[in-house]
Short mmCIF file of C-alpha atoms in Angstrom, two decimals:
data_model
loop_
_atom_site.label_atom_id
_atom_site.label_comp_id
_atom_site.label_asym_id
_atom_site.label_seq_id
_atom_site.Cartn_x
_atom_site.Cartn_y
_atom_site.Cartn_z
CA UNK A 1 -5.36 48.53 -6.53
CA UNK A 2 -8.69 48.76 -7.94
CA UNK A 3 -11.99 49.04 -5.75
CA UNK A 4 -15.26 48.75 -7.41
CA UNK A 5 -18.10 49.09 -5.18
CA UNK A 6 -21.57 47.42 -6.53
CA UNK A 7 -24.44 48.76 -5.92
CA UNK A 8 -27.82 49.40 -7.85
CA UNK A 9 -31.57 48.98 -7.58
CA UNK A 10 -33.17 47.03 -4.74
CA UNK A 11 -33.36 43.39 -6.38
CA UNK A 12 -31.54 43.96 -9.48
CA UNK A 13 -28.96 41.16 -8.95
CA UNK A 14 -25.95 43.39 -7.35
CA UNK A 15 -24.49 40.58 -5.21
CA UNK A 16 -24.21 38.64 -8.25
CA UNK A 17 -22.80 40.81 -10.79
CA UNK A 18 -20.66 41.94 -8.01
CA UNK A 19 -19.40 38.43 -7.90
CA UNK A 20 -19.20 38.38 -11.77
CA UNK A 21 -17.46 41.12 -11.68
CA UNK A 22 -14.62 39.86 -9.10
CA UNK A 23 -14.32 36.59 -11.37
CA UNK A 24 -13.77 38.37 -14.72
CA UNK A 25 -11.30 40.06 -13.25
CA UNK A 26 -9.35 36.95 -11.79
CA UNK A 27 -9.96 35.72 -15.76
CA UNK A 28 -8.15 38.28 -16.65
CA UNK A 29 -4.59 37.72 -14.30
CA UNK A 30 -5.81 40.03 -11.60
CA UNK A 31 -5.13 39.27 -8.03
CA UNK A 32 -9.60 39.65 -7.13
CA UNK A 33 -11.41 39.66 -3.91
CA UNK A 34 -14.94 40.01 -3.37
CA UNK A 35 -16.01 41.48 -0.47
CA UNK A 36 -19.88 40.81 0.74
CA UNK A 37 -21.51 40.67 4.38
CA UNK A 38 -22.48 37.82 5.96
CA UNK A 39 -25.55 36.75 4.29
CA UNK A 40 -26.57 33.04 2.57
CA UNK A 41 -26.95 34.81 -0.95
CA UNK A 42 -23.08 35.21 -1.51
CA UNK A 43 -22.55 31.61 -0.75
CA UNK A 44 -25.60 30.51 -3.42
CA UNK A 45 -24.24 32.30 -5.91
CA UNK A 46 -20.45 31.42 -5.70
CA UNK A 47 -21.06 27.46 -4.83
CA UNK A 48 -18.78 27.90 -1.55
CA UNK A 49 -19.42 28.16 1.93
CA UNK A 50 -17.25 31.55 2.83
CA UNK A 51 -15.65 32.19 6.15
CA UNK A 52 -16.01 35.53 8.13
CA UNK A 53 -11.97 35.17 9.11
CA UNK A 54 -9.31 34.85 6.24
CA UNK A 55 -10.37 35.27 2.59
CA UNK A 56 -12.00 31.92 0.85
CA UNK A 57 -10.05 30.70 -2.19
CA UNK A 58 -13.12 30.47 -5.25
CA UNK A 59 -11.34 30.26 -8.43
CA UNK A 60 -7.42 30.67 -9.63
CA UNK A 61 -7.34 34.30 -8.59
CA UNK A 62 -10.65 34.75 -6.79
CA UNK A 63 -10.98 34.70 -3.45
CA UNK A 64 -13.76 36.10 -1.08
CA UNK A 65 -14.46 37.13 2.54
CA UNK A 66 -17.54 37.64 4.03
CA UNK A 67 -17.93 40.44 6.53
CA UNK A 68 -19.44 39.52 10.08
CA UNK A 69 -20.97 42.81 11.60
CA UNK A 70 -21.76 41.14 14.95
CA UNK A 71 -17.86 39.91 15.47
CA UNK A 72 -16.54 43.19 14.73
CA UNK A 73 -19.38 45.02 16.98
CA UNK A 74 -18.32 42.71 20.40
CA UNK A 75 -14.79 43.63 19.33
CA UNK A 76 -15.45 47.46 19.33
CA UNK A 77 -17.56 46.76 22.50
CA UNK A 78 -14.96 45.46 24.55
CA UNK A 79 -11.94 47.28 23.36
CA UNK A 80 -14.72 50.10 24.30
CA UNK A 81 -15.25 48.65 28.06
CA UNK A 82 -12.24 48.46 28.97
CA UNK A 83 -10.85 51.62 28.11
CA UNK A 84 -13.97 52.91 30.02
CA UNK A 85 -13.49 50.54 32.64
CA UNK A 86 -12.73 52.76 35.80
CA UNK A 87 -15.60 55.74 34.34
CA UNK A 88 -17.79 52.56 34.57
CA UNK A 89 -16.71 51.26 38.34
CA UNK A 90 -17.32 54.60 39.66
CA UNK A 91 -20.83 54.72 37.78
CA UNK A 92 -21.51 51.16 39.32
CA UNK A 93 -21.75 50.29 35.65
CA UNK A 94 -22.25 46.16 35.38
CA UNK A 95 -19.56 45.23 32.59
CA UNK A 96 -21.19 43.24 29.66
CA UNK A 97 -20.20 39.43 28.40
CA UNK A 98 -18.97 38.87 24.75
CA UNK A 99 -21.78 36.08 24.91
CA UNK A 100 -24.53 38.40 24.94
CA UNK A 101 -24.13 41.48 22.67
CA UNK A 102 -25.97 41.69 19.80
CA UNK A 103 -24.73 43.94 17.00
CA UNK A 104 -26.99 47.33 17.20
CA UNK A 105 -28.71 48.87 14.02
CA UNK A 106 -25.84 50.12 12.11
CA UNK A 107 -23.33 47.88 12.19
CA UNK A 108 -23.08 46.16 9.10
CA UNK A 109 -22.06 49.81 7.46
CA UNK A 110 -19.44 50.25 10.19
CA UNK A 111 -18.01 46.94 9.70
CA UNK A 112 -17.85 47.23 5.53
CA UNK A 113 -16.47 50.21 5.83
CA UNK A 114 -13.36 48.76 8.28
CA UNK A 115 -13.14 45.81 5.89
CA UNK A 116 -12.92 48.46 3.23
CA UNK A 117 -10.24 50.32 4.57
CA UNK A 118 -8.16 47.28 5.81
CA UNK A 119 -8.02 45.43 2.63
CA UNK A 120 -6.70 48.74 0.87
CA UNK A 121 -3.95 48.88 3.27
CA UNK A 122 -3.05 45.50 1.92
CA UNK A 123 -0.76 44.83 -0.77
CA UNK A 124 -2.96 41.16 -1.46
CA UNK A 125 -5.41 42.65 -4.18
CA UNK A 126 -5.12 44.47 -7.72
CA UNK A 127 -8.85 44.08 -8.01
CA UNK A 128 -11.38 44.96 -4.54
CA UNK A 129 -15.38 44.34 -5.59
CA UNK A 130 -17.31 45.13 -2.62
CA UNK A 131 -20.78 43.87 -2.63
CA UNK A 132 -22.70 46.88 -1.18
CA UNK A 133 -26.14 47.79 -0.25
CA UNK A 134 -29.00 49.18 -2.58
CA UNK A 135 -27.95 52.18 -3.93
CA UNK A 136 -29.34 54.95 -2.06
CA UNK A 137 -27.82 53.11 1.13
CA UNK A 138 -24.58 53.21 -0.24
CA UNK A 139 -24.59 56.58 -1.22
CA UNK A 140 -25.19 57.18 3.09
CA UNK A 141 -23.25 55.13 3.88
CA UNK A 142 -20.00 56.56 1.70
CA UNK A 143 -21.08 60.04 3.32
CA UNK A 144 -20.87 58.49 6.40
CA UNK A 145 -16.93 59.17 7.55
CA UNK A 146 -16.91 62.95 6.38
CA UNK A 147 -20.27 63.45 8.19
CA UNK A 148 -19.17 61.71 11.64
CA UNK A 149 -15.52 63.54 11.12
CA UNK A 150 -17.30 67.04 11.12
CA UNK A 151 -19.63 65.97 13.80
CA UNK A 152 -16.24 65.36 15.67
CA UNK A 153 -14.52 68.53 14.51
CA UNK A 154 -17.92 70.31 15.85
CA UNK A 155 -18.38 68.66 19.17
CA UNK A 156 -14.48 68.41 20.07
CA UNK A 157 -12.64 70.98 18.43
CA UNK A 158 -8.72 70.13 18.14
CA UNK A 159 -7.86 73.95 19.16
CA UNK A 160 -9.50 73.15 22.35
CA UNK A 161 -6.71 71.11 23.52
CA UNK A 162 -4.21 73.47 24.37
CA UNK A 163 -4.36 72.75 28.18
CA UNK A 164 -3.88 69.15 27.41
CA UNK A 165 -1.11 68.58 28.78
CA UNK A 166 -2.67 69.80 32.11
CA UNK A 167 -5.07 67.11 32.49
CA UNK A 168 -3.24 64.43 33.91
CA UNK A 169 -2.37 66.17 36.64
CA UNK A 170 -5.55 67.53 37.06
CA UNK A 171 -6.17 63.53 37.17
CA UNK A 172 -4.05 62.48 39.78
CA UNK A 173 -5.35 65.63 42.47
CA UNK A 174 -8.60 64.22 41.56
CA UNK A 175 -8.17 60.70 41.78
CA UNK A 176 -9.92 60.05 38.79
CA UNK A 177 -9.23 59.90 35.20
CA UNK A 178 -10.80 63.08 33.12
CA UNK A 179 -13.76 62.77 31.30
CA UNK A 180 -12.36 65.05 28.74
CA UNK A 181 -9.22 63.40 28.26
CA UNK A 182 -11.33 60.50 27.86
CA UNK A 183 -13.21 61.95 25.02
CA UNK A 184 -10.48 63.80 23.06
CA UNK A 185 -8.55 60.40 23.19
CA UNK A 186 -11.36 58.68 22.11
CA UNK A 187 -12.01 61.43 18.97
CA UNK A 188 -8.48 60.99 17.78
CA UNK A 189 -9.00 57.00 17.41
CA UNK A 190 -12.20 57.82 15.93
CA UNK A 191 -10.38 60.62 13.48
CA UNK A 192 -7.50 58.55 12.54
CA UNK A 193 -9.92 55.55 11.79
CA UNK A 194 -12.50 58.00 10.03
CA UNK A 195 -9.77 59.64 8.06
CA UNK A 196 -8.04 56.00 6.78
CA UNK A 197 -11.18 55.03 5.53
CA UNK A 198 -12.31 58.42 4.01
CA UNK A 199 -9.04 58.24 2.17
CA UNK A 200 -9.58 54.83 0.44
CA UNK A 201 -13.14 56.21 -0.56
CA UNK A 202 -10.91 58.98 -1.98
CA UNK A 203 -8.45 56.89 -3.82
CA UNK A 204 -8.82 57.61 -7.45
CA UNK A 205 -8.80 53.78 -7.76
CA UNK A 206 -12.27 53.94 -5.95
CA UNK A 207 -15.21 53.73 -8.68
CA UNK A 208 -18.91 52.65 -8.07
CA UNK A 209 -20.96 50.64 -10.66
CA UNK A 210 -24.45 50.82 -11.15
CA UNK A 211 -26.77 47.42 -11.66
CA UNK A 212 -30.33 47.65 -12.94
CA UNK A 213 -32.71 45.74 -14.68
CA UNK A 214 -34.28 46.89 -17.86
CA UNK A 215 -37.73 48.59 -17.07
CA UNK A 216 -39.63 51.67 -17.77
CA UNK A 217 -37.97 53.58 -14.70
CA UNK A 218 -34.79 52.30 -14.63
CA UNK A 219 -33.19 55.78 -16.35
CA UNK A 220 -34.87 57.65 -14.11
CA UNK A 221 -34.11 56.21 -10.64
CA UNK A 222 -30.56 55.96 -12.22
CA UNK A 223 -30.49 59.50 -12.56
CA UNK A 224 -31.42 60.61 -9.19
CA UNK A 225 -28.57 57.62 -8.05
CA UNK A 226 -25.97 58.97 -10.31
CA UNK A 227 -26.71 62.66 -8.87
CA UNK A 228 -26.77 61.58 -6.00
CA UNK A 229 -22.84 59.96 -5.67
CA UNK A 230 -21.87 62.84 -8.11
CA UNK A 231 -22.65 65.06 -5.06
CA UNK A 232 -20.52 63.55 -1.94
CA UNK A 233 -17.61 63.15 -4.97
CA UNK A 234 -18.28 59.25 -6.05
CA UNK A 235 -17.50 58.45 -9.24
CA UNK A 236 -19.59 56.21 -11.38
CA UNK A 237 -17.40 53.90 -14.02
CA UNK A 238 -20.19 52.01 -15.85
CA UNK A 239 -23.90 50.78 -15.59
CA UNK A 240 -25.00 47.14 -15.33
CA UNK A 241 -27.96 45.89 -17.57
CA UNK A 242 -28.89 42.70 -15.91
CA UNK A 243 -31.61 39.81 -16.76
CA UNK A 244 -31.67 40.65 -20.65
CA UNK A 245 -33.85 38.45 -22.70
CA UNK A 246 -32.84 37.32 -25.95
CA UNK A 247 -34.56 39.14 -29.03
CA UNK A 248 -36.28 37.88 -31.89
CA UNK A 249 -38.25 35.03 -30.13
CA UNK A 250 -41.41 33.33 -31.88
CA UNK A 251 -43.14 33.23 -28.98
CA UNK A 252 -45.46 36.91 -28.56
CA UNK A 253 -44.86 37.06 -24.86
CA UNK A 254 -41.30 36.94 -24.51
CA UNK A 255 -41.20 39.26 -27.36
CA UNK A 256 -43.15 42.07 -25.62
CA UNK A 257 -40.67 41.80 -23.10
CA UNK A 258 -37.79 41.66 -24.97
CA UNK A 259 -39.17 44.99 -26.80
CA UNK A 260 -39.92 46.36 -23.83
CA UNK A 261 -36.14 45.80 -22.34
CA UNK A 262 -34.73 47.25 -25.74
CA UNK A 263 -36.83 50.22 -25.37
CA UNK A 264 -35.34 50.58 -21.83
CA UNK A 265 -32.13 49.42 -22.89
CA UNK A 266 -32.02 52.17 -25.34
CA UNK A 267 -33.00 54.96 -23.04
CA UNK A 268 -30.77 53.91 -21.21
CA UNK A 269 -27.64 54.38 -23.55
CA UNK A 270 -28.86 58.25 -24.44
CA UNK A 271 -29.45 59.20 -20.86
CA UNK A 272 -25.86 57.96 -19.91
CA UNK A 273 -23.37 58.36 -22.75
CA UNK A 274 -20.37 58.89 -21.20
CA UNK A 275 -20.98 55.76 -19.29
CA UNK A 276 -20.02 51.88 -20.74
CA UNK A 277 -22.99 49.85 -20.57
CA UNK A 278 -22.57 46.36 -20.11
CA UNK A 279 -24.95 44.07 -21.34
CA UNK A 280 -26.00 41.10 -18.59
CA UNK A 281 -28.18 37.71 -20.19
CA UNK A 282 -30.89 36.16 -18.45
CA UNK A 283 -29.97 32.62 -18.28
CA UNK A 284 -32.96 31.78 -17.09
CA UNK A 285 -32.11 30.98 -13.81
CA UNK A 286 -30.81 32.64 -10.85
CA UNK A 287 -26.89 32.04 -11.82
CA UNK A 288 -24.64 29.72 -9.01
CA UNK A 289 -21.35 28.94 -9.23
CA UNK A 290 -18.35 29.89 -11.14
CA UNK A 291 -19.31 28.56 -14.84
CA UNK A 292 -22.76 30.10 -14.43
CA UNK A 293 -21.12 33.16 -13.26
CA UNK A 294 -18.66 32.64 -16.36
CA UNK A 295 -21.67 32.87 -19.16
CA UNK A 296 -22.88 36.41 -17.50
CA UNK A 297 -19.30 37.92 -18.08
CA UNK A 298 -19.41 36.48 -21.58
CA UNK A 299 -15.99 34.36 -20.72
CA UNK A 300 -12.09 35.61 -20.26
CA UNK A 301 -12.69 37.83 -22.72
CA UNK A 302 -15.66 39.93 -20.86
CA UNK A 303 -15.57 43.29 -20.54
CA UNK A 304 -17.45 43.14 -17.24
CA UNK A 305 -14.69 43.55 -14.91
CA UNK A 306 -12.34 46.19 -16.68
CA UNK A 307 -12.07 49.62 -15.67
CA UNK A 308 -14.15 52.27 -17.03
CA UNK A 309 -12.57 54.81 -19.00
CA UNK A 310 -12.00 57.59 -16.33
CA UNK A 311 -10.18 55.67 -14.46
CA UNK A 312 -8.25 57.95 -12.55
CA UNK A 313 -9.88 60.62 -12.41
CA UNK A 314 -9.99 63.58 -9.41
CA UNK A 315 -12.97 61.75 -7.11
CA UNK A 316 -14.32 65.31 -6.22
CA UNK A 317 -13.37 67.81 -8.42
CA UNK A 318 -15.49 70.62 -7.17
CA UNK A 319 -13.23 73.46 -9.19
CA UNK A 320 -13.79 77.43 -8.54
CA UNK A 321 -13.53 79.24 -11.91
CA UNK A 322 -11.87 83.37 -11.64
CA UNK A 323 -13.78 85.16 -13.61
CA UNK A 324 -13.25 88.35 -11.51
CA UNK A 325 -11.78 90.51 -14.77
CA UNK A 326 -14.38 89.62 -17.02
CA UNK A 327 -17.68 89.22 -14.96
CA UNK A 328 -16.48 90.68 -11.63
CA UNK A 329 -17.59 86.83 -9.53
CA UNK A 330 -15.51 83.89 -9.22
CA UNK A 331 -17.62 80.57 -10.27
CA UNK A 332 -17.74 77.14 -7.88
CA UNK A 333 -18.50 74.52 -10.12
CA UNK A 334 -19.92 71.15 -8.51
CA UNK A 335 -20.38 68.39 -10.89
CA UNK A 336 -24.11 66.77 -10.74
CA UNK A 337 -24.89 64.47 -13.38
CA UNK A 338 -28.43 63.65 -13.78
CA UNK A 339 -29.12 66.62 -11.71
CA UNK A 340 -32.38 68.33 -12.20
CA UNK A 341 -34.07 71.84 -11.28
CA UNK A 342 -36.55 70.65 -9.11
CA UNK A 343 -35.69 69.34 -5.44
CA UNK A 344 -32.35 70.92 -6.14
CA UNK A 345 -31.20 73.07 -2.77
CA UNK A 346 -28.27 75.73 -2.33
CA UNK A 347 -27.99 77.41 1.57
CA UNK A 348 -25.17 79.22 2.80
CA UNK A 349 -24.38 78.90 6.71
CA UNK A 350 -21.47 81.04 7.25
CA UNK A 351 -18.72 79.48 6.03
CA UNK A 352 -20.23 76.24 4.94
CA UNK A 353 -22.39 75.71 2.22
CA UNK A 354 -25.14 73.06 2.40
CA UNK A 355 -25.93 71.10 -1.12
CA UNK A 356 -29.73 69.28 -1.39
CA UNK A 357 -30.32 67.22 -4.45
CA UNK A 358 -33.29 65.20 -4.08
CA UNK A 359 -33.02 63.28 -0.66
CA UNK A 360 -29.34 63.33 -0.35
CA UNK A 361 -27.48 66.32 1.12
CA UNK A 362 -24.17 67.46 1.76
CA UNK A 363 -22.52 70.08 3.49
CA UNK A 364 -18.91 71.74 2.16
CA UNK A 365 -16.54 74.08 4.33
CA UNK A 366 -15.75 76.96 1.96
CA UNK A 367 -12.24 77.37 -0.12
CA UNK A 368 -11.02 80.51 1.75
CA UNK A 369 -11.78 83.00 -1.28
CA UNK A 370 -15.13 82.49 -1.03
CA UNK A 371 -15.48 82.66 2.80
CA UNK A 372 -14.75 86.37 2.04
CA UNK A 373 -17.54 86.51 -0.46
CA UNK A 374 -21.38 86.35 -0.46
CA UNK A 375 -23.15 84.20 -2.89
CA UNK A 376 -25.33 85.85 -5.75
CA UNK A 377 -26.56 82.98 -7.68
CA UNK A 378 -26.68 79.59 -8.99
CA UNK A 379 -27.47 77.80 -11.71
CA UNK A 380 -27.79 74.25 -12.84
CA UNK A 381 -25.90 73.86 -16.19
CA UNK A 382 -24.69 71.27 -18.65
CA UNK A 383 -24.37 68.60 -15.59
CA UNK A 384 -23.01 70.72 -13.30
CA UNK A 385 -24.06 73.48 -10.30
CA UNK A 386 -22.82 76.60 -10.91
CA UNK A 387 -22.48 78.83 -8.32
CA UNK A 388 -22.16 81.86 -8.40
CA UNK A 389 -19.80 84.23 -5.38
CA UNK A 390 -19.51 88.29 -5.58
CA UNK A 391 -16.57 89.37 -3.70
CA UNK A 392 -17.57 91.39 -0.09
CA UNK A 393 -15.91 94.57 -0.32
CA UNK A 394 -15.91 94.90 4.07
CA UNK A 395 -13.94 91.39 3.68
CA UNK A 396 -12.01 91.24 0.25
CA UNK A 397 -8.08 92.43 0.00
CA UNK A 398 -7.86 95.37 -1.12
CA UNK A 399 -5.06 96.13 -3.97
CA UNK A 400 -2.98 98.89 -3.77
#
């Protein structure tokens, strides 16, 4: 199975080239789904009303689903009041109806994310295209199960259980349940949910595609975006050119901005060689339905919907180099394309190390060499952070 998240520029056109995508890949034999939330945009742009329950049939091969955040939050709810039901009676807690939740601020991530993980325990798809938010959203939001896991790992520590087994008893002399049990029980759903959906974020199969229009910034907001995933380990398998106007036109407006686009377009290409840029018409008109969506893709024979070429690849290959005969340090290497000096952040908290480009941060645990070394530099190389560990003679083995 393939999973191409789309993502890109606020009002760029992502939910539609996300559904473009999804239908050249049903042109092409592949089993596609598009995944989007429950909005009225999806709907415009495919022609069909989509349900929130079982996937909507769109074209031979396509179907769709839309996400509903609020259905999935009253299901966590209750699931969530009932297990706390007796904590609750003893609090004098009120319960709460299914009738009148309201999702909270935050659910529509939780809720993509579940849908995420769900349909890539299926064996229904080859191709997953997941409509997702503007870029720098997504980006949060794919950090957002390694974050909440350490948070977890922090706050309830698995080594902390050892008098488990204790605890019911302890239960039944008290007559009530354990909070603790309560919340270790509840951390290993939340852990075994978190780690499901980290790994299909993981999957080599998982690849992130960047739409933008043509303007004078596009290459550098793409840069910052493409550092950005690079850092939390996303991998980005082509860029999106959307709304291009045709060249050569008589008329002197249209051919500034045609110019203009080709300028941009151009840029473009030499900021991101390694990526495939695919080239998006303006049909001047906001595309619906399949056969509109057909002319963006170029036909069956689009390119638009194939995998980019490192397909495959290690999603996070942070690599540490020995170069302990030679220079006397051994070398972490974190790939960061489009990475620059400035607003670029290195901190060491004991065995952690915390990673700042720009406004997106990370936080890795040390490989267990370097825990026993301190760090003595860093550098920003060729697309990638360099950095740089001398061994700590109080902590490194000793040979004989």
């Amino acid at each position: 199975m393939r999973i191409v998240l789309v993502t890109g520029t606020g009002g760029a056109g992502r939910t539609t080239l996300a559904a473009a995508t999804a239908l050249a890949g049903a042109r092409r034999g592949e089993r596609a789904l598009l995944l989007t939330t429950g909005s009225s945009a999806p709907e415009t742009v495919l022609g069909t009303p989509l349900g929130a329950g079982a996937p909507t049939p769109i074209a031979p091969g396509l179907h769709a689903r839309s996400i509903d955040p609020g259905d999935r939050f009253r299901q966590e709810f209750l699931a969530f009041q009932e297990r706390a039901g007796a904590a609750l009676d003893l609090l004098g807690a009120a319960p709460l109806d299914e009738d009148e939740l309201t999702e909270l601020p935050g659910s529509e991530d939780f809720a993509l994310l579940h849908a995420l993980r769900t349909e890539h325990a299926s064996d229904d798809w080859d191709l997953v295209v997941v409509d997702m938010p503007p870029a720098a959203e997504t980006i949060r939001l794919l950090a957002l199960p390694a974050q909440v896991r350490r948070y977890l790992r922090r706050l309830l520590p698995p080594e902390r259980q050892a008098a488990r087994a204790l605890r019911p008893v302890l239960a039944q002399l008290a007559g009530v349940p354990m909070p603790a049990q309560k919340l270790y029980d509840a951390a290993e759903r939340w852990e075994t949910e978190l780690a499901a959906v980290q790994r299909t974020i993981d999957d080599p199969g998982t690849s992130v595609r960047l739409v933008t229009e043509a303007g004078p910034v596009a290459a550098a907001t793409l840069r910052t975006l493409r550092a950005g995933l690079a850092l939390h380990g996303r991998r980005t398998d082509g860029l999106v050119v959307n709304r291009l106007l045709p060249t050569g036109s008589a008329d002197p407006f249209l051919a500034a901005l045609s110019g203009s686009q080709q300028t941009a377009l151009k840029a473009l290409r030499e900021e991101f060689p390694d990526l495939p840029v695919h080239e998006v018409p303006h049909l001047g008109r906001d595309p619906q339905g399949v056969d509109e969506l057909d002319e963006l893709t170029g036909g069956p024979g689009g390119d638009i919907g194939a995998a980019g070429p490192a397909a495959g690849s290690h999603p996070d290959p942070w690599t540490v180099e020995d170069r302990l005969a030679t220079d006397g340090i051994l070398v972490w290497r974190v790939p960061l394309p489009g990475a620059e000096r400035r607003g670029l952040g290195l901190v060491r908290r004991g065995d952690e190390i915390v990673v700042t480009v720009g406004r997106f941060r990370r936080i890795r645990t040390l490989p267990s060499a370097l825990r026993r070394c301190t760090v003595s530099g860093a550098g920003l190389r060729d697309g990638a952070l360099e950095i740089r560990f001398t061994p700590d003679p109080g902590l490194w083995p000793k040979s004989d």
